Short mmCIF file of C-alpha atoms in Angstrom, two decimals:
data_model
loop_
_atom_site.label_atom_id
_atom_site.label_comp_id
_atom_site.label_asym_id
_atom_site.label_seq_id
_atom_site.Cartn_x
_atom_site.Cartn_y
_atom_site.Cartn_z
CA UNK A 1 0.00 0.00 0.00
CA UNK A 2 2.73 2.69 -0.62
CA UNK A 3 2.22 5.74 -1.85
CA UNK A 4 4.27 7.12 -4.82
CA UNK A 5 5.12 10.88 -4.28
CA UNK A 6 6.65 11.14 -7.80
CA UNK A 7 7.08 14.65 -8.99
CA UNK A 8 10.21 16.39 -9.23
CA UNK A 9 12.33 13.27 -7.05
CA UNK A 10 13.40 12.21 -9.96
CA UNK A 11 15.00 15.62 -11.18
CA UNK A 12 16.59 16.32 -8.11
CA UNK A 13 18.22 12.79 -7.59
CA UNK A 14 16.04 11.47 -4.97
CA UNK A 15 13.92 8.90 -4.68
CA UNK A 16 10.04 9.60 -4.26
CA UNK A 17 8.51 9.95 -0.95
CA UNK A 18 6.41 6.93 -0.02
CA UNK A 19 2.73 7.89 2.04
CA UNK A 20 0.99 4.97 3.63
CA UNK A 21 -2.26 4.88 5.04
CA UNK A 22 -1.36 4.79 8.84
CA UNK A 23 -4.98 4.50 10.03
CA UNK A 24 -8.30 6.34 9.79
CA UNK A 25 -10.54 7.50 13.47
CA UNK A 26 -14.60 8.67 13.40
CA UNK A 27 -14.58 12.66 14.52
CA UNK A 28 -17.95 14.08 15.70
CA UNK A 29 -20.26 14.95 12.70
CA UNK A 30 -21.47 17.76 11.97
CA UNK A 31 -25.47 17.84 10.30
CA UNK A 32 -25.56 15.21 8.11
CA UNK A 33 -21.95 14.72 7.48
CA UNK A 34 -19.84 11.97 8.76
CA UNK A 35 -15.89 12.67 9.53
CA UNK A 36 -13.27 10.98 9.93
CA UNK A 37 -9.39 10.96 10.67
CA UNK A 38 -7.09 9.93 7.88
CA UNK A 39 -3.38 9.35 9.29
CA UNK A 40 -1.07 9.22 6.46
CA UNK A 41 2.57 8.38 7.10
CA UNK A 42 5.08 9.82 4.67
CA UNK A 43 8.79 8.25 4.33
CA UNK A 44 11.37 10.12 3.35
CA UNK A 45 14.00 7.94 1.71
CA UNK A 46 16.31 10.44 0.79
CA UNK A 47 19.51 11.85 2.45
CA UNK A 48 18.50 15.38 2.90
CA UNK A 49 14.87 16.74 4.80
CA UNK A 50 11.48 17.15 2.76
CA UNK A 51 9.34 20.16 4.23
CA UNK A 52 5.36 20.35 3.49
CA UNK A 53 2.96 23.14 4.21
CA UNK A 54 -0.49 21.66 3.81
CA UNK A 55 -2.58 18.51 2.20
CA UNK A 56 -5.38 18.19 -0.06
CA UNK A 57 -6.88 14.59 -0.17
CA UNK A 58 -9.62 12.56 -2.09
CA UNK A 59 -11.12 9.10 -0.85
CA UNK A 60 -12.69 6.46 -3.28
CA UNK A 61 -14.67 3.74 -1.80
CA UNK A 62 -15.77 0.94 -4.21
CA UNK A 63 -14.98 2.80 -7.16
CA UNK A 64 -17.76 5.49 -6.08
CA UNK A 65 -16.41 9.15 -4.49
CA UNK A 66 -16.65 9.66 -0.90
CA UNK A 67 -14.82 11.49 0.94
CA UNK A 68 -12.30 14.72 0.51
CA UNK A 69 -10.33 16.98 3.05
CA UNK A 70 -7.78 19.71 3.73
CA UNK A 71 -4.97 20.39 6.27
CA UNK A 72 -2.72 23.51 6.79
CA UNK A 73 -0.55 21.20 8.76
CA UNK A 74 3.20 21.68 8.25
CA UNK A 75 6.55 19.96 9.33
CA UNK A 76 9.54 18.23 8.11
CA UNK A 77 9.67 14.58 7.11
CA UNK A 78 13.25 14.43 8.28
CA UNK A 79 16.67 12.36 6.11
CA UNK A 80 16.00 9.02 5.80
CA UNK A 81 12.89 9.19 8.38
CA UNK A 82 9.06 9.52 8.85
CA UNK A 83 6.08 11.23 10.25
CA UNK A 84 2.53 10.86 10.21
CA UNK A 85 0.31 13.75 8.83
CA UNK A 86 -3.63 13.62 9.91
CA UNK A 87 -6.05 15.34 7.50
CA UNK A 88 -9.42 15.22 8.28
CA UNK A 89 -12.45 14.04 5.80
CA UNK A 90 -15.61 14.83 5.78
CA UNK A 91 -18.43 12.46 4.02
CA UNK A 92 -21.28 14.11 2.21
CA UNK A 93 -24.46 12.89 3.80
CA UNK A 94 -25.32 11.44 -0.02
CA UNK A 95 -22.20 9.88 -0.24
CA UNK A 96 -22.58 8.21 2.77
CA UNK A 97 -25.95 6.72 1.97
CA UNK A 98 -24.78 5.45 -1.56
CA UNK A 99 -21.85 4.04 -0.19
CA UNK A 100 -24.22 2.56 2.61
CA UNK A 101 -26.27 0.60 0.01
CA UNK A 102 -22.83 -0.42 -2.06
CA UNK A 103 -21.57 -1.59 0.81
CA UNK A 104 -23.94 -4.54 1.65
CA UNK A 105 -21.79 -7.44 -0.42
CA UNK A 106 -18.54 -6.78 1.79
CA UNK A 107 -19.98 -6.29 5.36
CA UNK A 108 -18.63 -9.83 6.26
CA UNK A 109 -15.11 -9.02 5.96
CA UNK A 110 -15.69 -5.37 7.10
CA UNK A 111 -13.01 -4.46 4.31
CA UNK A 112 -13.87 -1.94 1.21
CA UNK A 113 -11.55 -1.36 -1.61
CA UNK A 114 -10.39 2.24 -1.80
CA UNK A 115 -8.38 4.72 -4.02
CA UNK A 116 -6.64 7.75 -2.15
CA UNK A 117 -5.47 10.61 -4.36
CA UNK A 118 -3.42 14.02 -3.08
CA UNK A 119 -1.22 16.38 -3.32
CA UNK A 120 1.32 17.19 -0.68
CA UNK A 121 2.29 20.84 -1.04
CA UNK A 122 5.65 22.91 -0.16
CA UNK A 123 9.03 22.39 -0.46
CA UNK A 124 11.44 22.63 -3.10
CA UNK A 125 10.12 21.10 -5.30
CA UNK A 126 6.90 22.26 -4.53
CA UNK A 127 3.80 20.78 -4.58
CA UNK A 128 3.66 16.84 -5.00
CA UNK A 129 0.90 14.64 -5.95
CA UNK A 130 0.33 10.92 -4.88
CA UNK A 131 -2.22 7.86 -5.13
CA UNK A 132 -2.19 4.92 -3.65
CA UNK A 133 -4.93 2.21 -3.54
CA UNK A 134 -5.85 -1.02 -1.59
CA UNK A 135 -8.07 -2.32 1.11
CA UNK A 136 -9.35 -0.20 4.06
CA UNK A 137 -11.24 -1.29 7.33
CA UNK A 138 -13.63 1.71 8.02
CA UNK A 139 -14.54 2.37 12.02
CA UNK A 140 -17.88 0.05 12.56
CA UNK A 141 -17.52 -2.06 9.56
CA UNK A 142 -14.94 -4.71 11.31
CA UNK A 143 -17.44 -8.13 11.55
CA UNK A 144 -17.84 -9.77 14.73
#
């Protein structure tokens, strides 16, 4: 499930970032929306610091869109190290309900395929887009 940061790496002699999807939380809702926390972990393979100033996600469940957030969050994914980034989603309350009635076929193993596109921006090389696709275990769905 890695993530391919690929833009300008390449041109500078790097290697691309990696993002993984560390783990997703429920937040409180707001109206009809449901929200969630995405925790992404980005890798930095490289021998010199990556900086970011913000992240823009999209989340595909079962081919269908469903959710999308923002995060002015900022840091340093330091030389040859990691950190986690959390940008929080919100689900449109018709999203939700199509995704609801999609969803019936894969309750048993609580597992949905999904398709995560971004961008991560900042930097030197400035912004930098990723995707990454796989299974994902959404809060409540696990089966007993």
């Amino acid at each position: 499930m890695t993530l391919t940061l690929g833009a300008c790496a390449g041109l500078l002699g790097g290697d691309a970032l990696r993002v993984n999807v560390a783990g997703i939380e429920p937040l409180a809702g707001e109206g009809l929306e449901m929200r969630f926390n995405l925790k992404l972990r980005v890798q930095n393979p490289n021998d010199s610091a990556v900086s970011f100033n913000g992240i823009a996600v999209e989340l595909e469940l079962n081919g269908k869109p469903f959710a999308s957030g923002v995060s002015d969050e900022s840091g340093t994914v330091p030389r040859f190290g990691e950190t986690v980034v959390s940008v929080p989603l919100t689900v449109p309350a018709f999203a939700a309900v199509r995704q609801a009635l999609g969803l019936a076929d894969i309750a048993q193993s609580g597992q949905v395929p999904y398709r995560l596109q971004g961008k991560l921006a900042g930097g030197l090389t400035g912004t930098t887009r990723f995707t990454d696709q796989g299974m994902l275990t959404l809060p409540g769905m696990a089966s007993q």
